[in-house]
CSV table of C-alpha atoms and ligand atoms in Angstrom, one decimal:
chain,number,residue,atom,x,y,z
A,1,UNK,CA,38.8,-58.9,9.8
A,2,UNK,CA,38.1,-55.5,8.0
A,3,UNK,CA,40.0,-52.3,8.9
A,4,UNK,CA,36.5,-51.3,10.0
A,5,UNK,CA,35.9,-54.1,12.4
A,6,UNK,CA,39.8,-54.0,13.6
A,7,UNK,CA,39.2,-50.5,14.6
A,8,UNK,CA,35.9,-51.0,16.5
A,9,UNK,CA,37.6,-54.1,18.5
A,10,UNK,CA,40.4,-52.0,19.6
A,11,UNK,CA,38.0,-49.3,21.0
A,12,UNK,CA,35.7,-51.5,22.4
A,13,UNK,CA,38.7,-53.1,24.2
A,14,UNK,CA,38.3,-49.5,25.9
A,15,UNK,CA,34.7,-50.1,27.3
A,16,UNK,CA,34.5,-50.7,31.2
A,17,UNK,CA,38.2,-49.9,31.7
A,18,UNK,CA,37.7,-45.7,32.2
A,19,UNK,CA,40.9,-43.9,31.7
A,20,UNK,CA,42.9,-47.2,32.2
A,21,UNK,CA,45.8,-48.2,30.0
A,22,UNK,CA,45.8,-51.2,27.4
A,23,UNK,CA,48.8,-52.6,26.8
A,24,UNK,CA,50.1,-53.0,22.4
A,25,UNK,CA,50.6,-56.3,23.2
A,26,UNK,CA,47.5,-57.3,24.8
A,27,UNK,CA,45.7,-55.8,21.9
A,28,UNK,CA,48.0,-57.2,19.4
A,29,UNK,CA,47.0,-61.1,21.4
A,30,UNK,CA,43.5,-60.0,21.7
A,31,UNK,CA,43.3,-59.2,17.8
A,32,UNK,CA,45.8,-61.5,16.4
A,33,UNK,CA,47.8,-58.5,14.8
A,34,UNK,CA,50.9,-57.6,15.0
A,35,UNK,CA,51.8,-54.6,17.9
A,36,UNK,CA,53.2,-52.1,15.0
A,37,UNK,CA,49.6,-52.9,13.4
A,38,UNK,CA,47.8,-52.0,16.4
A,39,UNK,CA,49.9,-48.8,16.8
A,40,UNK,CA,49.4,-47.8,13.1
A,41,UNK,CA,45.1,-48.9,13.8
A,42,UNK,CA,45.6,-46.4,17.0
A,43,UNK,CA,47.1,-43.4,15.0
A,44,UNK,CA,44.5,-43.9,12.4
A,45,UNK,CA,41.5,-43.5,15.5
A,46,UNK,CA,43.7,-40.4,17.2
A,47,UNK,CA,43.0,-38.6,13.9
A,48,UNK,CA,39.7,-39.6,13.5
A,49,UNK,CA,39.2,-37.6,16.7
A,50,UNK,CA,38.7,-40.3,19.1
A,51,UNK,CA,40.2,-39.6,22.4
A,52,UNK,CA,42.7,-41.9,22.6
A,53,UNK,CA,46.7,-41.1,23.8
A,54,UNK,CA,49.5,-43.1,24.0
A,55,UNK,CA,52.3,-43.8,26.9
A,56,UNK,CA,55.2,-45.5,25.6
A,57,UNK,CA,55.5,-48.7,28.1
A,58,UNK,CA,51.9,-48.2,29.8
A,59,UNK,CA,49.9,-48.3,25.8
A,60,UNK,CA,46.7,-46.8,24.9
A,61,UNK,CA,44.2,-45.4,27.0
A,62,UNK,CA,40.8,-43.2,26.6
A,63,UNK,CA,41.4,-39.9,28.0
A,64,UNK,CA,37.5,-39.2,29.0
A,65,UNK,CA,35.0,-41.5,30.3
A,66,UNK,CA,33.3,-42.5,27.0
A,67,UNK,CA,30.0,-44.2,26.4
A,68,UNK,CA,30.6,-47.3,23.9
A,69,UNK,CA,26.8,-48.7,23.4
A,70,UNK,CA,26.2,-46.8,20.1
A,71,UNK,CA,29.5,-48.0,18.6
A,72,UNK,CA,28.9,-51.2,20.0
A,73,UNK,CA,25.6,-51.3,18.8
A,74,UNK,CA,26.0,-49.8,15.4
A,75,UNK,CA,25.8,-52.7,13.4
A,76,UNK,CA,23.0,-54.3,15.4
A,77,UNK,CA,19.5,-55.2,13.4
A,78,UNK,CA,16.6,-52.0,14.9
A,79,UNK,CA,13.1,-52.8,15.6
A,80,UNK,CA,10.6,-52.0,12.7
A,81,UNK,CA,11.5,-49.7,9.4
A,82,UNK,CA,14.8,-48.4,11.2
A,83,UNK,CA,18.0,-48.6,9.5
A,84,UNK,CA,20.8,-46.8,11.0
A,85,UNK,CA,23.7,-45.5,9.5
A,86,UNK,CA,26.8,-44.7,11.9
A,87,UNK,CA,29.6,-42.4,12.1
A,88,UNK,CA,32.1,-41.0,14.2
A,89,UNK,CA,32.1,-37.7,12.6
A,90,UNK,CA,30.0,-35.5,10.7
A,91,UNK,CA,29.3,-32.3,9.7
A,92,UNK,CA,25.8,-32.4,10.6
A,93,UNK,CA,23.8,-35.7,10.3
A,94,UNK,CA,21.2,-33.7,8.5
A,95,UNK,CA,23.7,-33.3,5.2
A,96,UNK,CA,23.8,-37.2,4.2
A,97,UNK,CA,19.6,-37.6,5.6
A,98,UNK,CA,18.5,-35.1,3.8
A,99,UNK,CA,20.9,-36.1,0.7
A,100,UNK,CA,19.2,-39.6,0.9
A,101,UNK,CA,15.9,-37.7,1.1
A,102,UNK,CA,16.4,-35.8,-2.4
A,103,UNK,CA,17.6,-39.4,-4.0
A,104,UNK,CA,14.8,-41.2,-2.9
A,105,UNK,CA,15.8,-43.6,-0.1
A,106,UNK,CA,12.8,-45.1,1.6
A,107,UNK,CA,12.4,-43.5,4.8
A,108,UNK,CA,13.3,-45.4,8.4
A,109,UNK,CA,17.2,-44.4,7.7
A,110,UNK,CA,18.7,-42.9,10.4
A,111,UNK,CA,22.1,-41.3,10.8
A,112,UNK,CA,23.9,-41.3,14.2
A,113,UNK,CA,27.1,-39.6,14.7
A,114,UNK,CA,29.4,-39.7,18.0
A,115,UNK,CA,29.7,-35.8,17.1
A,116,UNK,CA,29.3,-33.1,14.3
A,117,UNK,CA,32.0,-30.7,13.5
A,118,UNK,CA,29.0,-28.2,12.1
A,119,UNK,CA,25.6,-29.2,14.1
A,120,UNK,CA,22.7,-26.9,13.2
A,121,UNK,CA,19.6,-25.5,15.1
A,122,UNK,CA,17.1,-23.9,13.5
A,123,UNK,CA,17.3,-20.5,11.7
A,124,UNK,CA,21.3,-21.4,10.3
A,125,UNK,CA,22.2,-21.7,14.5
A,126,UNK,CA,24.9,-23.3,15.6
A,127,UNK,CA,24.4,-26.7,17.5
A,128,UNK,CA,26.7,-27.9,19.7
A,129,UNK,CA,27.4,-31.3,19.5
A,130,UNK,CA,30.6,-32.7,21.7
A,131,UNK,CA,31.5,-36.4,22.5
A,132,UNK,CA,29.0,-38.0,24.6
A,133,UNK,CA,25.8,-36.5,22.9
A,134,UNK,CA,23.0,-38.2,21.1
A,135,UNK,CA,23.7,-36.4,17.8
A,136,UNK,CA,21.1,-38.2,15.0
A,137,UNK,CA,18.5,-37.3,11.9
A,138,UNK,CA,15.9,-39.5,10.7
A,139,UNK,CA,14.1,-40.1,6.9
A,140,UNK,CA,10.2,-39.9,6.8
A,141,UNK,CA,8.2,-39.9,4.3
A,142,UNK,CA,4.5,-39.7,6.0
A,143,UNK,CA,1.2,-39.5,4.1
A,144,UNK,CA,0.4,-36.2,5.1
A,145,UNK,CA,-0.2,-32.7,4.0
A,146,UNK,CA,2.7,-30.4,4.5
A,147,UNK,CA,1.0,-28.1,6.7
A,148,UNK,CA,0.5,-31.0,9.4
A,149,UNK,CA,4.3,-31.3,9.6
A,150,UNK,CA,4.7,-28.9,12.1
A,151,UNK,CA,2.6,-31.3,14.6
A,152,UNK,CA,5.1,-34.0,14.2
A,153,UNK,CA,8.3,-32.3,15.6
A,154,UNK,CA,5.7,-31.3,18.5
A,155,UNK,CA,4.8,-35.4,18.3
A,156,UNK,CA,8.6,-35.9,18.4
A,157,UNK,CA,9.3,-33.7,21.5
A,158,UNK,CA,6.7,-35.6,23.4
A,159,UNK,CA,7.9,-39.4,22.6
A,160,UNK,CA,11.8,-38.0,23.6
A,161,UNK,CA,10.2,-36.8,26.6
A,162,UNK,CA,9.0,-40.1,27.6
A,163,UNK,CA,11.9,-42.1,26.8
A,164,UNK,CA,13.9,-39.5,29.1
A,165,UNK,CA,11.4,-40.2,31.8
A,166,UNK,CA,11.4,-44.6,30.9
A,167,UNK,CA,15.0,-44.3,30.7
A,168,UNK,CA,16.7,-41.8,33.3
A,169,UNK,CA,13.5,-40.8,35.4
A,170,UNK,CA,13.8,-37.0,34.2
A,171,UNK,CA,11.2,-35.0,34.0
A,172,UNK,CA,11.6,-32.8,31.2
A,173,UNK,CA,9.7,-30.2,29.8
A,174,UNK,CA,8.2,-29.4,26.2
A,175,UNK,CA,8.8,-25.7,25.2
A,176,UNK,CA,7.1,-24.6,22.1
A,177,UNK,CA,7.7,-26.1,19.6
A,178,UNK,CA,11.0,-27.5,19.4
A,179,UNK,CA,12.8,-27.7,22.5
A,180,UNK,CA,13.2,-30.0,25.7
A,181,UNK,CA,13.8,-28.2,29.0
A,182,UNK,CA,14.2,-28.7,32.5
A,183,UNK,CA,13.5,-26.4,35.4
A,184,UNK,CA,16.8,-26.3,37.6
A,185,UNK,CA,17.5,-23.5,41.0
A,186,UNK,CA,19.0,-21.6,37.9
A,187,UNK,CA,16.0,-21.5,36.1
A,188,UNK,CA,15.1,-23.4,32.8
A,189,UNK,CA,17.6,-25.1,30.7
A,190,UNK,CA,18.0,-26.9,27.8
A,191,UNK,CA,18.6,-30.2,27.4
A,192,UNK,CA,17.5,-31.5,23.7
A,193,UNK,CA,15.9,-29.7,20.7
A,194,UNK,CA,14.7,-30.6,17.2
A,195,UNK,CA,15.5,-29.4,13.7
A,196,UNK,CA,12.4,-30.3,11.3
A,197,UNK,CA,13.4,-30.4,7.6
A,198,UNK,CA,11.2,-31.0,5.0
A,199,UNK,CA,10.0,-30.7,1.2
A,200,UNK,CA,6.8,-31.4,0.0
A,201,UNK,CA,3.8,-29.5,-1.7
A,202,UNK,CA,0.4,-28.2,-0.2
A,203,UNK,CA,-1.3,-31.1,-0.1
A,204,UNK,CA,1.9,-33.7,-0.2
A,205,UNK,CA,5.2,-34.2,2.1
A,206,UNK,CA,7.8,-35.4,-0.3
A,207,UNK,CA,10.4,-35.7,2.7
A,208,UNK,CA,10.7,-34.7,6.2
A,209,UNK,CA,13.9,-35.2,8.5
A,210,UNK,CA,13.9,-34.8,11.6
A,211,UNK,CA,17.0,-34.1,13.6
A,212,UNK,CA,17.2,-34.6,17.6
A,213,UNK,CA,19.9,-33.5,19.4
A,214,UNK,CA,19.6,-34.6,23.2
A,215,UNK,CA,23.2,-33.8,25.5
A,216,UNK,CA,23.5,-36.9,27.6
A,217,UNK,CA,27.1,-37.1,28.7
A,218,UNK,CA,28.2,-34.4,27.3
A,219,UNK,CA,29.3,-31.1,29.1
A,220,UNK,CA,28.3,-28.1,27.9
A,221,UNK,CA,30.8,-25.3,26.8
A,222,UNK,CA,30.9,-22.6,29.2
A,223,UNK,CA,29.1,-20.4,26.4
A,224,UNK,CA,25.7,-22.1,27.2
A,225,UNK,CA,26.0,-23.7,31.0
A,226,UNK,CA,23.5,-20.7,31.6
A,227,UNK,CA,21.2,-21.9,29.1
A,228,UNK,CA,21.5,-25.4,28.7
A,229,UNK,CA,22.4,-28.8,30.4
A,230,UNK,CA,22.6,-32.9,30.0
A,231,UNK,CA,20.9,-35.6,31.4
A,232,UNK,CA,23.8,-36.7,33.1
A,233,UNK,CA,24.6,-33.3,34.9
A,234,UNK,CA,20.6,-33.5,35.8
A,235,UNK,CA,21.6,-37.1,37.4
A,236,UNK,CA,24.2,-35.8,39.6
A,237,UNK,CA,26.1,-38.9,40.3
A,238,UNK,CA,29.6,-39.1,39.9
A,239,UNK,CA,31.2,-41.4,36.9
A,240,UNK,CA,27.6,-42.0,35.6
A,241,UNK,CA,27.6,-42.6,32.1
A,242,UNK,CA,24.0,-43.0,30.3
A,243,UNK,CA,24.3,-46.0,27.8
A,244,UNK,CA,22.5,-43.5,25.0
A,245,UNK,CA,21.3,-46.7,22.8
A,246,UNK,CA,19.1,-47.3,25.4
A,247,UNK,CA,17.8,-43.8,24.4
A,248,UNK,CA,17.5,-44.3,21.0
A,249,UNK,CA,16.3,-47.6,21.0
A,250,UNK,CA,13.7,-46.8,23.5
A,251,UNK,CA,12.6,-43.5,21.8
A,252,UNK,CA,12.6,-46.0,17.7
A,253,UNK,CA,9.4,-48.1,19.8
A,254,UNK,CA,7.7,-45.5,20.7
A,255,UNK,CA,8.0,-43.0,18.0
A,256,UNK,CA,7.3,-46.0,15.3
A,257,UNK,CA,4.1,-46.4,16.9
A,258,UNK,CA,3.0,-42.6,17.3
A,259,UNK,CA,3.9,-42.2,13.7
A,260,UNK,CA,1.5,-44.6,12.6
A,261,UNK,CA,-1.1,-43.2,14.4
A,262,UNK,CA,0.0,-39.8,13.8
A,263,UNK,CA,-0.7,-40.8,10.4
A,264,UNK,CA,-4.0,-41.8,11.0
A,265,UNK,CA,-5.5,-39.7,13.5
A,266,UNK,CA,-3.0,-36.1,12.9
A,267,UNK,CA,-2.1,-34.6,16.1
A,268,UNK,CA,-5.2,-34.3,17.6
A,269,UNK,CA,-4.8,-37.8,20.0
A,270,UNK,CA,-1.1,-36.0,21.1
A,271,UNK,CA,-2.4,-32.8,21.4
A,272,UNK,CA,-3.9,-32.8,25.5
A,273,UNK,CA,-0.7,-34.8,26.3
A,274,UNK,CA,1.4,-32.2,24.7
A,275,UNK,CA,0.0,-29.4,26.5
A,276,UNK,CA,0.6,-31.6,29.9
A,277,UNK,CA,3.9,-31.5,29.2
A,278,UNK,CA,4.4,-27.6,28.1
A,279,UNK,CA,6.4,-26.3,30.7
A,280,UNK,CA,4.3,-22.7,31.2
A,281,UNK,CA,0.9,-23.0,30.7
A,282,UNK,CA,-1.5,-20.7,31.4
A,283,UNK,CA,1.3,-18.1,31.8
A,284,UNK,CA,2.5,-14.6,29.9
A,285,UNK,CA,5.4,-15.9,27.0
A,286,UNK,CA,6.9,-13.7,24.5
A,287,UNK,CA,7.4,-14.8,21.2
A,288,UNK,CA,9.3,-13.6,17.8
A,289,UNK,CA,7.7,-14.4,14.9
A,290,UNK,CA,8.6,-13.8,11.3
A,291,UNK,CA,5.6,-11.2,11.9
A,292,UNK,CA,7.4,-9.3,15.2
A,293,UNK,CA,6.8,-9.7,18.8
A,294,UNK,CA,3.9,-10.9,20.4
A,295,UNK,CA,2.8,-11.0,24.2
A,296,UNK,CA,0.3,-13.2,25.8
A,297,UNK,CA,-0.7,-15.8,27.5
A,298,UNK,CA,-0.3,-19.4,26.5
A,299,UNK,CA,-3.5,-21.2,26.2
A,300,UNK,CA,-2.4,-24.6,24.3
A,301,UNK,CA,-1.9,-26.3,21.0
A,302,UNK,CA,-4.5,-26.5,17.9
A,303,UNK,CA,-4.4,-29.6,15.8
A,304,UNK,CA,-2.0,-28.5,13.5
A,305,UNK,CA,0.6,-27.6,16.5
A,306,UNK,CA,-0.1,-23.6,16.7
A,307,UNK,CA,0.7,-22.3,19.5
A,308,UNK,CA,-3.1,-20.7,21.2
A,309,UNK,CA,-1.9,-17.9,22.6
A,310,UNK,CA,-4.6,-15.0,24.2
A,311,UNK,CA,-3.4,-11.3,23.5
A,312,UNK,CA,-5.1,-8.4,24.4
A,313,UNK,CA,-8.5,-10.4,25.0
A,314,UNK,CA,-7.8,-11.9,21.2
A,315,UNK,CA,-7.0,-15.4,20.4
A,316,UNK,CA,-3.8,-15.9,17.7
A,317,UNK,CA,-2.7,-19.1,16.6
A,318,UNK,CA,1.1,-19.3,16.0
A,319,UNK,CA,2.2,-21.5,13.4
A,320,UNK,CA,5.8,-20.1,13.6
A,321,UNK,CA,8.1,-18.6,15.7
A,322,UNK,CA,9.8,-19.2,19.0
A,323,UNK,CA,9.1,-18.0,22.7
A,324,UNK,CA,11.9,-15.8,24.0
A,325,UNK,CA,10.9,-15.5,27.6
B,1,BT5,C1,17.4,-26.6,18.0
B,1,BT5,O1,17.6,-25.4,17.3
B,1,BT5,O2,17.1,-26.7,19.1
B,1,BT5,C2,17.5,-27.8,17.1
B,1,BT5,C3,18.7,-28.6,17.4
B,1,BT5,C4,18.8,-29.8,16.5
B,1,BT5,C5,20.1,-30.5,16.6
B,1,BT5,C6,20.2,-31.8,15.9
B,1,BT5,S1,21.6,-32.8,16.3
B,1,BT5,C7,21.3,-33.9,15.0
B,1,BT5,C8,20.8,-33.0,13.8
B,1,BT5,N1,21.9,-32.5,13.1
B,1,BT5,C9,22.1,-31.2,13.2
B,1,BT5,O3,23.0,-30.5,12.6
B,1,BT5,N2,21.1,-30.7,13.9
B,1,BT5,C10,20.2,-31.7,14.4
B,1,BT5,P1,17.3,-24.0,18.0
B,1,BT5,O4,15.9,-23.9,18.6
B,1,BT5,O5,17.5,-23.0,16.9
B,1,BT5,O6,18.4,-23.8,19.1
B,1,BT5,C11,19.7,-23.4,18.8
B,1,BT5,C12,20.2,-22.7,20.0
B,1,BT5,O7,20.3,-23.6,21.2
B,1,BT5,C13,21.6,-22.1,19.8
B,1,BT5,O8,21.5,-20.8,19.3
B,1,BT5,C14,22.2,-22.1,21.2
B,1,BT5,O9,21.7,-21.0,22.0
B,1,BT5,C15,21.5,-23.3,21.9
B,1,BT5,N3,22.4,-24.5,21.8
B,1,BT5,C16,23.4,-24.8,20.9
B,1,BT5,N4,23.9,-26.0,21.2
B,1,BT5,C17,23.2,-26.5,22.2
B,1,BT5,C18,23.2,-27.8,22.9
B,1,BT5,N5,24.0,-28.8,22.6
B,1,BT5,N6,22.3,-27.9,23.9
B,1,BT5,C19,21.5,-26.9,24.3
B,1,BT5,N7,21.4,-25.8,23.6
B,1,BT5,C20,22.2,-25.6,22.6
């Protein structure tokens, strides 16, 4: 067996025993190693980062309830043009996507990463991005002009917010353009958001990647509880753990599909859906744009993915910015 596949079997020998020792020697008989092996494989994983400790006597044993179905799936054949590349670590799964982007890997790749030491938002912002998380960026290369790109993070936001609802039975909310939110007795929170990358010319997209952070069983650092939350906080049952390929291989089907008729027909056959999904219509926002502040009312979504927004009896369309209350 690789050194790879030696280290995945002695996590996975983890999986449905939470916070429960394994024994060297039943690993060692399980893997047909040697117990000094197994203890040199565990040290290698500890500084990795995975949350494993040792007891001398007891073994090895996670020390946080851990969701196993991306490592166990990460190998696994995907439906349609995906290909996913896995890791337990990263900087930000957008360095190696969009890497492959600039040396012309056909698009379908997808990086997944348990976490990322330097996740980004938007704007150079920092993205949080603990254990537990869906953490993941995604090659396309669609047959589109550049200025319809904007549409398809919107496109994207709406296909996560189905799976969510198929696969949890949360109701989440689309906030313009780029965020997923949910309306809790503390007000709205986050709960996923999208970084859209791209190059292209006018009338071409060379690349886009899309990265889609979604918190799932994470916790969120006390920095952002009053502005953000998980899915599984949202569930509120103790010890649940969401299996998160269910997520993602939910959310491949559907987006595979929209894409290709996102292709075809642009944003417009999205666009009503979209707006059903907004979480304020029809009420004042404020928004920051590159050009200043705006106030106004949120009317809907063009075709390209502006936000309509009425101001002082005027109609704008924003192609950029973000609402700030
Ligand atoms: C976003 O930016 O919402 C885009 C997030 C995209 C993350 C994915 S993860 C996979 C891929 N690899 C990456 O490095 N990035 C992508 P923005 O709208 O700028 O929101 C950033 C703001 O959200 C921060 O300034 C914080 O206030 C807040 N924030 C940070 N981490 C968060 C988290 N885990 N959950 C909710 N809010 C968070």
């Amino acid at each position: 067996m690789s050194t790879v596949n030696t280290r995945k079997q002695i996590l996975l020998a983890f999986e449905g025993r939470p916070l429960c020792f394994v024994s060297g020697i039943s690993l060692a008989r399980q893997l047909g190693i040697t117990r000094t092996s197994v203890w040199k494989h565990v040290e290698a994983l500890k500084a990795e980062g995975w949350p494993v400790v040792s007891k001398r006597g007891e073994g090895y044993r996670f020390t946080q309830p851990f969701d196993f179905s991306l490592l166990r799936s990460s190998q696994f054949p995907l439906p349609y043009f995906w290909k996913v590349r896995y890791e337990f670590d990263t900087v930000s799964t957008q360095v190696p996507a969009k890497e492959a982007a600039e040396s012309g890997l056909s698009e379908g790749h997808l990086w997944l990463a348990e976490r990322q030491t330097a996740g980004r938002g938007r704007l150079d912002r920092t993205w949080e991005s603990p254990l537990g998380g869906l953490w993941m960026s995604f090659l396309l290369r669609p047959q589109i002009a550049a200025g319809r790109v904007p549409s398809l993070t919107l496109v994207t936001a709406l296909i996560l917010q189905e799976t969510v609802k198929e696969i949890c039975g949360l109701d989440l909310r689309l906030k313009w353009p780029n965020d997923l939110v949910i309306e809790t007795a503390a007000g709205w929170k986050k709960v996923g958001g999208i970084l859209t990358e791209m190059s292209g010319e006018t009338d071409r997209t060379r690349w886009v990647v899309m990265g889609v952070g979604m918190n799932v069983n994470n916790t969120m650092p006390k920095s952002l509880r009053h502005i953000a939350t998980s899915l599984v906080s949202l569930k509120d049952r103790v010890g649940l753990i969401i299996p998160r390929v269910a997520l993602l291989t939910d959310f491949l089907q559907r987006f595979h599909s929209a894409y290709l008729r996102f292709q075809k027909q642009g944003f417009e056959p999205f666009r009503p859906h979209y707006w059903q999904m907004y979480s304020r219509p029809d009420e004042p926002v404020s928004l920051r744009t590159s050009q200043g502040v705006l106030r106004g009312i949120a009317r809907g979504v063009d075709a390209y993915g502006a936000l309509v927004v009425e101001s002082h009896k005027q109609i704008q369309y924003l192609r950029e910015g973000e609402i700030v209350s």
